[in-house]
mmCIF file of C-alpha atoms and ligand atoms in Angstrom:
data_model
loop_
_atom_site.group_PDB
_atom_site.id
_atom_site.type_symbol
_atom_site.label_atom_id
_atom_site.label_comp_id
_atom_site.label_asym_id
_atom_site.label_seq_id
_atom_site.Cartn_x
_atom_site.Cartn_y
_atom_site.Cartn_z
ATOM 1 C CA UNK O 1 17.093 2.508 23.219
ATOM 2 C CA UNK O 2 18.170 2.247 19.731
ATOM 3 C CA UNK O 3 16.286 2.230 16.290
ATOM 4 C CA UNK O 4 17.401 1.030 13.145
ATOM 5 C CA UNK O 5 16.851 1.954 9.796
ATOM 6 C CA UNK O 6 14.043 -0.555 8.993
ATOM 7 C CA UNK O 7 14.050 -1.258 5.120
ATOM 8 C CA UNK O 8 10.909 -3.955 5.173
ATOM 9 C CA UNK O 9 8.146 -3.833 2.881
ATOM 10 C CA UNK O 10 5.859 -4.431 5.462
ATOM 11 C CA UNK O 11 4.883 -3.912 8.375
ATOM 12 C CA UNK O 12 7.401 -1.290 7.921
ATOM 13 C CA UNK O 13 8.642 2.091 9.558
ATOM 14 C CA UNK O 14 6.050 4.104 11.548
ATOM 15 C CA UNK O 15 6.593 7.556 12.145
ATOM 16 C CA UNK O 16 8.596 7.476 15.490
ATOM 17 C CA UNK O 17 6.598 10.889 16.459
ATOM 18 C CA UNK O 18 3.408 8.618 16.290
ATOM 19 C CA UNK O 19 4.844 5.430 18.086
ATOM 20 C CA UNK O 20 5.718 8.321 21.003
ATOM 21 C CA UNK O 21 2.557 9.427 21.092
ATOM 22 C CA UNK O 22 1.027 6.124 21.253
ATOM 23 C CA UNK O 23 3.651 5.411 24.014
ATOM 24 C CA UNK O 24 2.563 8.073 26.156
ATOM 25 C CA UNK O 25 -1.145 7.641 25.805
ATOM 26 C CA UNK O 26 -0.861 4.078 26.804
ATOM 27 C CA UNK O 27 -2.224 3.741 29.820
ATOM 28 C CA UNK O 28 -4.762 6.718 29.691
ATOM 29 C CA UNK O 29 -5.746 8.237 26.399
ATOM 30 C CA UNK O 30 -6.854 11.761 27.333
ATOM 31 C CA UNK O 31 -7.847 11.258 30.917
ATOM 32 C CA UNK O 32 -10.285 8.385 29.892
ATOM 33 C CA UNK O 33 -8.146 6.126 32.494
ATOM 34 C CA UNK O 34 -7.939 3.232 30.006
ATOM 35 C CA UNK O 35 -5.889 2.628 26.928
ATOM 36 C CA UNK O 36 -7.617 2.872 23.219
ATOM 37 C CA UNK O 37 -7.053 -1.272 23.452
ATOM 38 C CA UNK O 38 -9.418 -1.311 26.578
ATOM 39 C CA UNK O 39 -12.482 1.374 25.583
ATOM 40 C CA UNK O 40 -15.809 0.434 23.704
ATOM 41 C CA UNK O 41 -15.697 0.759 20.379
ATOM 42 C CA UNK O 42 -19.581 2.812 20.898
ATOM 43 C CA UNK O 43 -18.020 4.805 23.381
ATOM 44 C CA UNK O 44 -17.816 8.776 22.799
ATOM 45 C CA UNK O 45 -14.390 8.920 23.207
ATOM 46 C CA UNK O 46 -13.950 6.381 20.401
ATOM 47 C CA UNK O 47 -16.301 7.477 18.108
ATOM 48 C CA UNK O 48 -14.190 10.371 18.047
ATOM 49 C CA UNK O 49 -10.939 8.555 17.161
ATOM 50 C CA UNK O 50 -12.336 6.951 14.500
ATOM 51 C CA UNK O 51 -14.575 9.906 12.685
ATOM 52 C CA UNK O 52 -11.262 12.196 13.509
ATOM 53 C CA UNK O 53 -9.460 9.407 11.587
ATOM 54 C CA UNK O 54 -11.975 9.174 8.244
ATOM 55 C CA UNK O 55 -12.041 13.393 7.622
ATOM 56 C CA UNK O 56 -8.151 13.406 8.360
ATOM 57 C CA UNK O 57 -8.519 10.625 5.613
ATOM 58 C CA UNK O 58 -10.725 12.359 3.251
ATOM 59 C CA UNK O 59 -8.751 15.729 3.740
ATOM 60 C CA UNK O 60 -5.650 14.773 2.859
ATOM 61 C CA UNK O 61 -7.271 12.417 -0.053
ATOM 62 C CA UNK O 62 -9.679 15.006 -0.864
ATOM 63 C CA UNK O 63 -11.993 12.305 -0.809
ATOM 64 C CA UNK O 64 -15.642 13.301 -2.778
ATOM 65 C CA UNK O 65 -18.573 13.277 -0.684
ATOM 66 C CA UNK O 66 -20.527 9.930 -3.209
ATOM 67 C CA UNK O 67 -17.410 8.035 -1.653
ATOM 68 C CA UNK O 68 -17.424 6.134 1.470
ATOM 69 C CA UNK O 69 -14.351 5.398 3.532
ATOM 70 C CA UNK O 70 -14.288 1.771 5.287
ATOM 71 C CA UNK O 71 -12.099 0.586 7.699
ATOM 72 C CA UNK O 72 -12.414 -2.979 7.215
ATOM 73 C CA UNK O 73 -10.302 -6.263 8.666
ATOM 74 C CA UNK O 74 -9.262 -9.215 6.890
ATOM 75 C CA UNK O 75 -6.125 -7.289 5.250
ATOM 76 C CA UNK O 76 -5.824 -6.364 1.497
ATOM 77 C CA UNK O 77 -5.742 -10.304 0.959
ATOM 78 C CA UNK O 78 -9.728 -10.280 1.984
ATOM 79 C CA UNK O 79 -10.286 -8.075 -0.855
ATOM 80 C CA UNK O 80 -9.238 -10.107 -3.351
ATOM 81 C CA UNK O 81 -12.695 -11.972 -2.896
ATOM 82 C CA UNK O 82 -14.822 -9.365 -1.447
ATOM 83 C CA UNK O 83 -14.421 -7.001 -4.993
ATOM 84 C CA UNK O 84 -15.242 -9.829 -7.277
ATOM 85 C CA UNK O 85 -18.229 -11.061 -4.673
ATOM 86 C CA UNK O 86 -19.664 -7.345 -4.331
ATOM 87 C CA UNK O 87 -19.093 -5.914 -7.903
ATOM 88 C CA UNK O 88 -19.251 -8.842 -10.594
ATOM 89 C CA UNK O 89 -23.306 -8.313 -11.529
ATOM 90 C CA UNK O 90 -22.369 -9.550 -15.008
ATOM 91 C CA UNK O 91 -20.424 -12.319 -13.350
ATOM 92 C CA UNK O 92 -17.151 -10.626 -15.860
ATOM 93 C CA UNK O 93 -13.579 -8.153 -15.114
ATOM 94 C CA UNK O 94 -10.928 -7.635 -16.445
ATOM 95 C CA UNK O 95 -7.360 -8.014 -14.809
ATOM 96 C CA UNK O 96 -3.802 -6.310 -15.519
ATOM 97 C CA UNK O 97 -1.334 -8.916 -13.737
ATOM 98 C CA UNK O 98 1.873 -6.914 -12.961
ATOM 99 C CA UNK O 99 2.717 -8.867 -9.558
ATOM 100 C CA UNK O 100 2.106 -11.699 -7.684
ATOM 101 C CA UNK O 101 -0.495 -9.562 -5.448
ATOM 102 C CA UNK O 102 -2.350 -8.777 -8.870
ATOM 103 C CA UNK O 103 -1.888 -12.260 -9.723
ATOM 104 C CA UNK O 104 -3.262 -13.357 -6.419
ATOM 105 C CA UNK O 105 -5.900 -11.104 -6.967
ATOM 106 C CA UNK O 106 -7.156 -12.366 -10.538
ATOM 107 C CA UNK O 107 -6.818 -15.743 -9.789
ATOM 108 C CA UNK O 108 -9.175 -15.253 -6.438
ATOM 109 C CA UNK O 109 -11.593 -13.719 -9.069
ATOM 110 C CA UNK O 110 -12.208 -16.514 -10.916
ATOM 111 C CA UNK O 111 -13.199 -18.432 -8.014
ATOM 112 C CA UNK O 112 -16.508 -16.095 -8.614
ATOM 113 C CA UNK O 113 -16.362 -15.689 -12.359
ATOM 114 C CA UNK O 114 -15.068 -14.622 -15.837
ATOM 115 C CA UNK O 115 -11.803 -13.327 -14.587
ATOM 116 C CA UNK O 116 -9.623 -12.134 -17.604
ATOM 117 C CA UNK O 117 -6.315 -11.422 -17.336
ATOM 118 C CA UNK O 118 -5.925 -8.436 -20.551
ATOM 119 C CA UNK O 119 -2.389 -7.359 -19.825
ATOM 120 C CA UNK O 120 0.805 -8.956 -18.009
ATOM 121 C CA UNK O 121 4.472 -8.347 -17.393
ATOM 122 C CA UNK O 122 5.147 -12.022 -15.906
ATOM 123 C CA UNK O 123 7.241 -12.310 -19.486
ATOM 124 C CA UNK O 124 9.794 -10.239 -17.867
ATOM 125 C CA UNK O 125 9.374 -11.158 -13.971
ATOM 126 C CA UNK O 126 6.654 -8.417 -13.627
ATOM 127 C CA UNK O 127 9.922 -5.784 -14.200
ATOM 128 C CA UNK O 128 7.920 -3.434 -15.978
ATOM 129 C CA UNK O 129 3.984 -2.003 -15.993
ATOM 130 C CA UNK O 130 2.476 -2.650 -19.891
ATOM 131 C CA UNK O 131 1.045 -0.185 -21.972
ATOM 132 C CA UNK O 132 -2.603 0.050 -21.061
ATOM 133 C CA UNK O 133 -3.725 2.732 -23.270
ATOM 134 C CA UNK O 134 -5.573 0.560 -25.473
ATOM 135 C CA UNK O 135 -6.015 -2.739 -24.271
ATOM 136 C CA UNK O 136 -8.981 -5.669 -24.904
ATOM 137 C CA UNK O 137 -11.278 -4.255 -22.208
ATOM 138 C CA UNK O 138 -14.210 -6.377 -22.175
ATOM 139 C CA UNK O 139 -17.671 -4.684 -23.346
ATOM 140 C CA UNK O 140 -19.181 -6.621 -20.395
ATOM 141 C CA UNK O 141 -16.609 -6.158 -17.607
ATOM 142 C CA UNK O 142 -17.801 -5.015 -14.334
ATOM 143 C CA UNK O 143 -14.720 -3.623 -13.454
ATOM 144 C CA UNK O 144 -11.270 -3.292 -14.310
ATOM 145 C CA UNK O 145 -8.183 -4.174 -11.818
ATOM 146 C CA UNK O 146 -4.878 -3.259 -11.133
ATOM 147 C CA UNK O 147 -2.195 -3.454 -8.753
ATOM 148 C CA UNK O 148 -1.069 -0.131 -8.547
ATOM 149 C CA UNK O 149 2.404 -0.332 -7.221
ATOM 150 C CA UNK O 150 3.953 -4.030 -6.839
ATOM 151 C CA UNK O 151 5.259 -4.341 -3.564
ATOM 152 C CA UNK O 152 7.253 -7.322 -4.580
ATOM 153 C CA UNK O 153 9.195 -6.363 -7.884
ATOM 154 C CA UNK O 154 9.404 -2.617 -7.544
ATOM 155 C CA UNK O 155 6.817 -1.060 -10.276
ATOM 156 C CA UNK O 156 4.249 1.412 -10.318
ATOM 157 C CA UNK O 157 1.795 3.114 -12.702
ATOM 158 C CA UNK O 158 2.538 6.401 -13.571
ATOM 159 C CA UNK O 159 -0.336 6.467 -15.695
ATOM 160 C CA UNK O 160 -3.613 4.794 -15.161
ATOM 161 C CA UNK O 161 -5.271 2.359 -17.338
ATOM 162 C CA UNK O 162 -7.263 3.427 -19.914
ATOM 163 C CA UNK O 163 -10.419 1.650 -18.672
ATOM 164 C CA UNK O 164 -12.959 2.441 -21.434
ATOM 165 C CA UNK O 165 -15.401 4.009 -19.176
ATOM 166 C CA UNK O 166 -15.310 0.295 -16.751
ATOM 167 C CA UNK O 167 -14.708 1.377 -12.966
ATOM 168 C CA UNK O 168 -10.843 1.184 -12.003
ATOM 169 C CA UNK O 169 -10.444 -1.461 -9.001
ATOM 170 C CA UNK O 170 -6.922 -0.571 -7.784
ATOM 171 C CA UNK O 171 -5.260 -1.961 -5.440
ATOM 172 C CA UNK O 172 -2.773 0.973 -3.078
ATOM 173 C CA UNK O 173 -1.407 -1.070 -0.697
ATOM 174 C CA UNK O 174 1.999 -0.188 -0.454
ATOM 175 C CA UNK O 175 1.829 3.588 -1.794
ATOM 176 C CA UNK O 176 -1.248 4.685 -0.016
ATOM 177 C CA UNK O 177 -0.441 8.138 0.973
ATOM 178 C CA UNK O 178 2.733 8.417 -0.634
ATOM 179 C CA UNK O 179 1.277 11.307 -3.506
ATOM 180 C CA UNK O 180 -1.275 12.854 -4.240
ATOM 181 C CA UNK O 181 -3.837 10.766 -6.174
ATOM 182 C CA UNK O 182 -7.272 11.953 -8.288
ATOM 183 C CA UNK O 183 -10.073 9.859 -6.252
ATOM 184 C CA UNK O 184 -12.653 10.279 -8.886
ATOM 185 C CA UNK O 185 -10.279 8.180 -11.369
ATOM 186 C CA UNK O 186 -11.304 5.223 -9.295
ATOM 187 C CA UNK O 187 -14.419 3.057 -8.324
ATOM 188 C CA UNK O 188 -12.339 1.525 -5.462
ATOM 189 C CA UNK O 189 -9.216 2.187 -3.586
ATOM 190 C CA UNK O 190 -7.790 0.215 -1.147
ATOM 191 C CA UNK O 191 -5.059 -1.245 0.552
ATOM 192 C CA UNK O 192 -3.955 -2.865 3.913
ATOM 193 C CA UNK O 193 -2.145 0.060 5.635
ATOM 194 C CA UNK O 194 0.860 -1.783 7.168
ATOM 195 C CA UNK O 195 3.234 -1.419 4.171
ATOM 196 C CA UNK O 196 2.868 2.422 4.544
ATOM 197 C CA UNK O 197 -0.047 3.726 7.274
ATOM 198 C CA UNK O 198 0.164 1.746 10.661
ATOM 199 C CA UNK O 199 -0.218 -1.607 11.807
ATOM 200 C CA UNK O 200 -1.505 -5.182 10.389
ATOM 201 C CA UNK O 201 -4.561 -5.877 10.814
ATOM 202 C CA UNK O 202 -6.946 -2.367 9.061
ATOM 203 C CA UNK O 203 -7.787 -2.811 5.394
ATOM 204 C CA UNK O 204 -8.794 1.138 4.313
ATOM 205 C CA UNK O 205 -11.451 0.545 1.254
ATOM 206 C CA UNK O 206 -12.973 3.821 -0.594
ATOM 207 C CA UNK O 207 -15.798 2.877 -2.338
ATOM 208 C CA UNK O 208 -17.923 5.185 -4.800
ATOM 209 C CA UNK O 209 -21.447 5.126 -3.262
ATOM 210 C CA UNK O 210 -23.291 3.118 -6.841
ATOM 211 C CA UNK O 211 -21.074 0.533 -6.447
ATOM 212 C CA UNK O 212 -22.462 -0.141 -2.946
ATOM 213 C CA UNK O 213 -25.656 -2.489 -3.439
ATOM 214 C CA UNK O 214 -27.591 -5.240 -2.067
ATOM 215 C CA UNK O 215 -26.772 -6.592 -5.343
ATOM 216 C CA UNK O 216 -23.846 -9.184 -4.441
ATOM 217 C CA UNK O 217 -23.072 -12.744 -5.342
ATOM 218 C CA UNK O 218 -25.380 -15.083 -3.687
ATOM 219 C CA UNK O 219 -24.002 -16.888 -0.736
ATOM 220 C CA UNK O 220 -21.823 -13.870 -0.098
ATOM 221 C CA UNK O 221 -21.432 -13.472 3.888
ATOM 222 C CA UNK O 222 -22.653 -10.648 5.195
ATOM 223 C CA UNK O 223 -19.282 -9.394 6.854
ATOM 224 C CA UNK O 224 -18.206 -9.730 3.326
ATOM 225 C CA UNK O 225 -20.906 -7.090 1.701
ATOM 226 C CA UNK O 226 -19.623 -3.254 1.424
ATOM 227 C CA UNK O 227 -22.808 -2.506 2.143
ATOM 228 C CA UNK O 228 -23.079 -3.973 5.723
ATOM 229 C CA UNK O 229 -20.083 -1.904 6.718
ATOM 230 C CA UNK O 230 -21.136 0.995 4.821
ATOM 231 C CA UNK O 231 -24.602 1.297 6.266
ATOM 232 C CA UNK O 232 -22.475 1.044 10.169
ATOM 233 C CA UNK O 233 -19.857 3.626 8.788
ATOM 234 C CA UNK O 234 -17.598 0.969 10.077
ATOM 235 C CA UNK O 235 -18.884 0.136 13.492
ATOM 236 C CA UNK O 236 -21.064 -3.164 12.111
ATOM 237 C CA UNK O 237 -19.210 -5.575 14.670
ATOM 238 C CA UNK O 238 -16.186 -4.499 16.646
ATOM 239 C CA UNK O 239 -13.590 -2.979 14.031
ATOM 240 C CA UNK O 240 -9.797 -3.040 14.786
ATOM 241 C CA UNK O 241 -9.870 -0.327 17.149
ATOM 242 C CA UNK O 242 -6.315 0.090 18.222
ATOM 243 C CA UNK O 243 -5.308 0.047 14.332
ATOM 244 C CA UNK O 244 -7.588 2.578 13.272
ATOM 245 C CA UNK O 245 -6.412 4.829 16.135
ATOM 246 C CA UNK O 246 -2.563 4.376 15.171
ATOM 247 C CA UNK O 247 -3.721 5.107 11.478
ATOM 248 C CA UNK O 248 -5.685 8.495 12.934
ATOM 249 C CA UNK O 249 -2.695 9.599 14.324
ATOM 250 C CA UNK O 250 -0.770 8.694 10.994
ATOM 251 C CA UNK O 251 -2.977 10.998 8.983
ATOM 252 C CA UNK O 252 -2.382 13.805 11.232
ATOM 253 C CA UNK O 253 1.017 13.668 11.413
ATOM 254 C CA UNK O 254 1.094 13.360 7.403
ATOM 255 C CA UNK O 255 -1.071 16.949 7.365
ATOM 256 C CA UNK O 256 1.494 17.880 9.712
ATOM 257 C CA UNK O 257 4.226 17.043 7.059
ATOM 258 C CA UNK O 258 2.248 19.191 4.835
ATOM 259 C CA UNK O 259 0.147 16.775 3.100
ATOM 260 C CA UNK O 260 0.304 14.661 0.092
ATOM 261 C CA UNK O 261 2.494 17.023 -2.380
ATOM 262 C CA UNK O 262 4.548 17.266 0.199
ATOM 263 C CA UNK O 263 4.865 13.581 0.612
ATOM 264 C CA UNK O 264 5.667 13.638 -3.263
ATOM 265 C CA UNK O 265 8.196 15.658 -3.038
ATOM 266 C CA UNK O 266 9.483 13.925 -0.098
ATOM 267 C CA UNK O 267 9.683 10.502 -1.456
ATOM 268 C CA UNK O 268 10.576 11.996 -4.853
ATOM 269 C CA UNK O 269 13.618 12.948 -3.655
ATOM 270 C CA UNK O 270 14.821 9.763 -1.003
ATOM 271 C CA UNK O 271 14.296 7.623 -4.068
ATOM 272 C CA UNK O 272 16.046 9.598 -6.240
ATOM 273 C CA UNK O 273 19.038 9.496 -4.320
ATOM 274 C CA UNK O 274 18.938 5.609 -3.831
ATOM 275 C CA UNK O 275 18.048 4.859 -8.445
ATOM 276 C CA UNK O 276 20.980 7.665 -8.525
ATOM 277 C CA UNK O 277 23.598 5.388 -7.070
ATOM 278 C CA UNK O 278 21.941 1.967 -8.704
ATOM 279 C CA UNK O 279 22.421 3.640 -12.097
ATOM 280 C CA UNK O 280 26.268 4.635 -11.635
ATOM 281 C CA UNK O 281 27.119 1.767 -9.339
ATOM 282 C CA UNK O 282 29.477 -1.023 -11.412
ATOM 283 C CA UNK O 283 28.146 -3.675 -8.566
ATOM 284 C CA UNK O 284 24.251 -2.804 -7.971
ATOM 285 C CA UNK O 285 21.865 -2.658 -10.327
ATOM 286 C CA UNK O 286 18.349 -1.833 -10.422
ATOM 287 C CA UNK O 287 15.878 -4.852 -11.744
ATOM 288 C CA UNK O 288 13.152 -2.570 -12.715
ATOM 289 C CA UNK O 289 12.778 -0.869 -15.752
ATOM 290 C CA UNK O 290 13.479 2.801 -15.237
ATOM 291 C CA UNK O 291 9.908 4.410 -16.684
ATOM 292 C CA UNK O 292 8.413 1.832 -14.087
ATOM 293 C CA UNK O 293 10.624 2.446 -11.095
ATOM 294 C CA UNK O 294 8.473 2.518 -7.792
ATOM 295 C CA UNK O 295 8.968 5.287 -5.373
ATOM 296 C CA UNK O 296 8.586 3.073 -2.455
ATOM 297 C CA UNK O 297 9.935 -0.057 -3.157
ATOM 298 C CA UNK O 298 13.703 -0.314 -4.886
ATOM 299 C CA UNK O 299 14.942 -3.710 -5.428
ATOM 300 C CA UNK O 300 18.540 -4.253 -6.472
ATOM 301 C CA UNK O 301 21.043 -7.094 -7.315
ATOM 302 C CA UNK O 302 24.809 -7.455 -7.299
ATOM 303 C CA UNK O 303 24.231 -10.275 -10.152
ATOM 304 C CA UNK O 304 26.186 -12.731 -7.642
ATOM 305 C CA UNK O 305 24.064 -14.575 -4.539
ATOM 306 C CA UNK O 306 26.728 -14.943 -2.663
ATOM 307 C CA UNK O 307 27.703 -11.279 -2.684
ATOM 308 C CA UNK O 308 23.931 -10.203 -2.237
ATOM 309 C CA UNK O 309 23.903 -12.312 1.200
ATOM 310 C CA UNK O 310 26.881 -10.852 2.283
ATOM 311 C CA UNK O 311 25.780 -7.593 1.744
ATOM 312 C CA UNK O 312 22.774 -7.817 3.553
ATOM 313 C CA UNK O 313 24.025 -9.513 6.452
ATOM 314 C CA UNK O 314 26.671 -6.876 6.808
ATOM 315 C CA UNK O 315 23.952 -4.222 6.455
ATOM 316 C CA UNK O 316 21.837 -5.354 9.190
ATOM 317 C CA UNK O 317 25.065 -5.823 10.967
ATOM 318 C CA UNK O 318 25.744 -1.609 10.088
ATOM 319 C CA UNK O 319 21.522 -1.079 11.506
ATOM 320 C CA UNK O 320 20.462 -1.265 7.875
ATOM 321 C CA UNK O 321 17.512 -3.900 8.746
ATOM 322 C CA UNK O 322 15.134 -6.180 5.923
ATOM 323 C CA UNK O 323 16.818 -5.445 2.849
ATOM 324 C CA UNK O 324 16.535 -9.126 1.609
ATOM 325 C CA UNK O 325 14.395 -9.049 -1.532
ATOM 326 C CA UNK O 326 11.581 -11.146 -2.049
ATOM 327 C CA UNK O 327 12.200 -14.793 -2.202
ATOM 328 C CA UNK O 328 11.050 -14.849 -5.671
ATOM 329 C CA UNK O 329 12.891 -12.320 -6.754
ATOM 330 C CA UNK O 330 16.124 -12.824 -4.626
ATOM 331 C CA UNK O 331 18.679 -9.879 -4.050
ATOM 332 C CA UNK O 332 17.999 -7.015 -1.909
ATOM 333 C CA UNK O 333 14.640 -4.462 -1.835
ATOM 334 C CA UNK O 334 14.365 -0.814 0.012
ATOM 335 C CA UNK O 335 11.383 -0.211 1.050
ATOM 336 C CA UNK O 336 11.742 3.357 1.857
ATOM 337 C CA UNK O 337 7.708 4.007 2.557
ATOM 338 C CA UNK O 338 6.874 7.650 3.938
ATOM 339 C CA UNK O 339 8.101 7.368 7.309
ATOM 340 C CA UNK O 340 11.514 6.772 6.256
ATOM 341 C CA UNK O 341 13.855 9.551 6.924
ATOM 342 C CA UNK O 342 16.335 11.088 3.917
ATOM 343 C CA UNK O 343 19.282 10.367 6.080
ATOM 344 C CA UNK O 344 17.996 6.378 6.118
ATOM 345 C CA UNK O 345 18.530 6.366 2.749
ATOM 346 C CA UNK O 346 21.360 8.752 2.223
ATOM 347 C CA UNK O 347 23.462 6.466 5.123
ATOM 348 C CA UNK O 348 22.347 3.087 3.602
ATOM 349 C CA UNK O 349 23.800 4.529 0.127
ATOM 350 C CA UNK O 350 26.730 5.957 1.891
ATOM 351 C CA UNK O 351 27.094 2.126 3.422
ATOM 352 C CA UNK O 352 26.557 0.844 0.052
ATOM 353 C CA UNK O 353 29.141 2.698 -1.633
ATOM 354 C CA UNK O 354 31.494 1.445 1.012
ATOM 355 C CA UNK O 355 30.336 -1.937 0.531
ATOM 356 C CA UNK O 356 31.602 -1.864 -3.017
ATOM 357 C CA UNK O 357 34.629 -0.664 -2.293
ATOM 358 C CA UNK O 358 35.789 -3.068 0.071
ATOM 359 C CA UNK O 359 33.996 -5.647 -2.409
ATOM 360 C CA UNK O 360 35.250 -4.569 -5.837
HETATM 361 C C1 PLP I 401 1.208 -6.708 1.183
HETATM 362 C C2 PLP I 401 0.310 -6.586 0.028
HETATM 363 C C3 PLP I 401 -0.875 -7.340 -0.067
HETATM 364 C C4 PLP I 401 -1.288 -8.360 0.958
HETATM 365 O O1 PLP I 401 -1.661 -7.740 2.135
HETATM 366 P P1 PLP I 401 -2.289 -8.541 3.344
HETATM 367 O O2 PLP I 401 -2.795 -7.440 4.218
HETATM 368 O O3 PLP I 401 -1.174 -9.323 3.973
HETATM 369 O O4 PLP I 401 -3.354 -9.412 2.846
HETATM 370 C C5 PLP I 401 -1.675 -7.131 -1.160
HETATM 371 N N1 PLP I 401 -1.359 -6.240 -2.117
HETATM 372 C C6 PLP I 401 -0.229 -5.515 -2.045
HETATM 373 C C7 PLP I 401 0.083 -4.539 -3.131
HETATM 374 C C8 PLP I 401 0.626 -5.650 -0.980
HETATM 375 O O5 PLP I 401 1.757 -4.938 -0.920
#
C-alpha cells in the first residue's frame, strides 16, 4: 500500500488513524456483527455513535447549551437556500461576497428576497477579505453572511464582521475545526465537513435555539425547516449514518491531538513553512494578500501556465497529489486541512525548491 500526500481542497486528507479504525471495524463495529453502513439508524448502538459524535462536537467547540448541533444532508450547497428560507422574517440580509461560495450563496438568497451584497473583493479576484468594521448593514437585515475562509482563492477572516448587533451567518466549510472559534459570535455555523472533517455527504449546522421557529418562508419543505431536524436531534428521516460515524471518530481523534489550540498551533506552523518559501521564492508567488492569507488553503503561481502545468504534473508524478488550483483561478492551491502531516508540507516545499532549481 502506498499513500500520497493529498493536497485537494476537498474531499481531502482524513486522518489515516481514523480510516484504520474504520478499516478494522468494517465488518463488525463492536461485536454488533454488522458494519455502521448496515445498522438502524434507531438502533442503541447507533444512537450512541451519533450522541458520542455531537458532545465530542460541542466539547471541542465548547458549544453553549441555547445552541443546537444538526447533522444535516444536502452539503453546504443546501444551505445556501435553507438560511435565507428559515431566517429572512423581514424578507432582508445582508451579504459580504469574498468567493464564489459567498457569491453562490448571496445570489441563492435572492431567489427568497432582499439579498444585499454590502462588501466585495471580486475587484481584485476575491484576493483579499474587506474591511468590515463599519459597513452599510441594513437596519432591517435578518442576518448578516459571510464566507469565512474561501476555499477557492485562499482568504480568511481574521476578524469578524462588525455586524451591528444582526446575527452572523458564516459559512466554515473548509476551516471547521482548524482553531479555536468563539460560538456565541455567531447565529449559525456551518459547513459541509469533507474539505476538513470526513466524508461528502454530512452538512454540520449550529444553530442558536431563537433562530429556530415555525416561522419560515411559506412553501418551505419541511426537510428544509431547522426546526424539523431540530425537534428529531437529527434522526427526522434516516441521516447519513456512515458520515456522521467517520466524523465521530474525527472529533475524537482531534481531542486526541489536544484539541482546537492545538490544531492552531498545528496548522499555524505547516502554513507558515509553505507562505515562508512563497515569499522568498523568485518563481512562486503567493496570490493572496498576506493580512488575508488562509491557513488551510495556499494558492500559488509561477506567473507562466506552462510552467504551472509542468509543475504539477511532476508533483503528482513525486506523490504530491491535487495541487492544480481552481479553474478560475488557474495555478496551483495546497490545501493542507488538519489531517495533513508537517512533513507533507515540509517535502512538497523541499520538492518545490528543487523544482525551481532545475527550472530557473
Ligand atoms: C466546498 C465548499 C462549499 C460547497 O460544498 P458542497 O458540500 O459541495 O455543497 C461551500 N462553501 C465552501 C466554503 C466550500 O469550501
Amino acid at each position: 500500500m502506498s499513500r500520497v500526500y493529498n493536497f485537494s481542497a476537498g474531499p481531502a486528507v482524513l486522518p489515516e488513524e481514523v480510516l484504520q479504525e474504520a478499516a478494522d471495524e468494517m465488518l463488525d463495529y463492536q461485536g454488533s456483527g454488522m458494519s455502521v453502513m448496515e445498522m438502524s439508524h434507531r438502533s442503541k448502538v447507533y444512537d450512541n455513535i451519533i450522541k458520542t459524535a455531537e458532545q465530542d462536537l460541542r466539547d471541542l467547540m465548547n458549544i453553549p447549551d441555547n445552541y443546537k448541533v444538526l447533522f444535516l444532508q444536502g452539503g453546504a450547497s443546501q444551505q445556501f437556500a435553507m438560511i435565507p428560507m428559515n431566517l429572512m422574517k423581514n424578507g432582508v440580509a445582508d451579504y459580504i461576497v469574498t468567493g464564489q461560495w459567498a457569491k453562490k450563496a448571496w445570489q441563492e438568497a435572492s431567489k427568497y428576497g432582499k439579498a444585499n451584497k454590502i462588501a466585495s473583493s471580486e475587484d481584485k479576484t476575491f484576493s483579499y477579505i474587506p474591511d468590515c468594521s463599519d459597513l452599510p448593514i441594513s437596519e432591517d437585515a435578518d442576518y448578516v453572511y459571510i464566507c469565512e475562509n474561501n476555499t477557492i482563492y485562499g482568504t480568511k477572516y481574521k476578524e469578524l464582521p462588525n455586524t451591528k448587533g444582526k446575527t452572523l451567518v458564516a459559512d466554515v466549510s473548509s476551516c471547521f475545526l482548524s482553531e479555536p472559534v468563539d460560538v456565541t459570535k455567531y447565529g449559525v455555523i456551518y459547513g459541509g465537513v469533507q474539505k476538513n472533517i470526513g466524508p461528502a455527504g454530512v452538512v454540520i449546522v449550529i444553530i442558536r435555539e431563537d433562530l429556530i421557529t415555525e416561522d419560515v418562508l411559506p412553501g418551505t419543505p419541511t426537510m428544509l425547516q431547522y426546526k424539523t431536524h431540530a425537534d428529531a436531534d437529527s434522526l427526522y428521516n434516516t441521516p447519513p449514518a456512515y458520515g456522521i460515524y467517520i466524523c465521530g471518530k474525527v472529533f475524537q481523534w482531534l481531542k486526541k491531538m489536544g484539541g482546537l489550540e492545538a490544531m492552531k498551533k498545528h496548522n499555524e506552523e505547516k502554513a507558515k513553512i509553505l507562505y515562508d518559501f512563497l515569499d522568498q521564492s523568485e518563481m512562486f508567488k503567493g496570490t493572496v494578500e498576506p493580512a488575508s492569507r488562509s491557513l488551510m488553503n495556499v494558492p500559488f503561481v509561477t506567473g507562466d501556465a506552462d510552467l504551472d502545468a509542468k509543475f504539477v504534473k511532476e508533483a503528482a508524478e513525486a506523490g504530491f497529489v491535487n495541487l492544480k488550483g481552481h479553474r478560475t483561478v488557474g495555478g496551483m492551491r495546497a490545501s493542507i486541512y488538519n489531517a495533513m502531516p508537517i512533513e507533507g508540507v515540509e517535502k512538497l516545499v523541499a520538492f518545490m525548491k528543487k523544482f525551481e532549481e532545475e527550472n530557473a
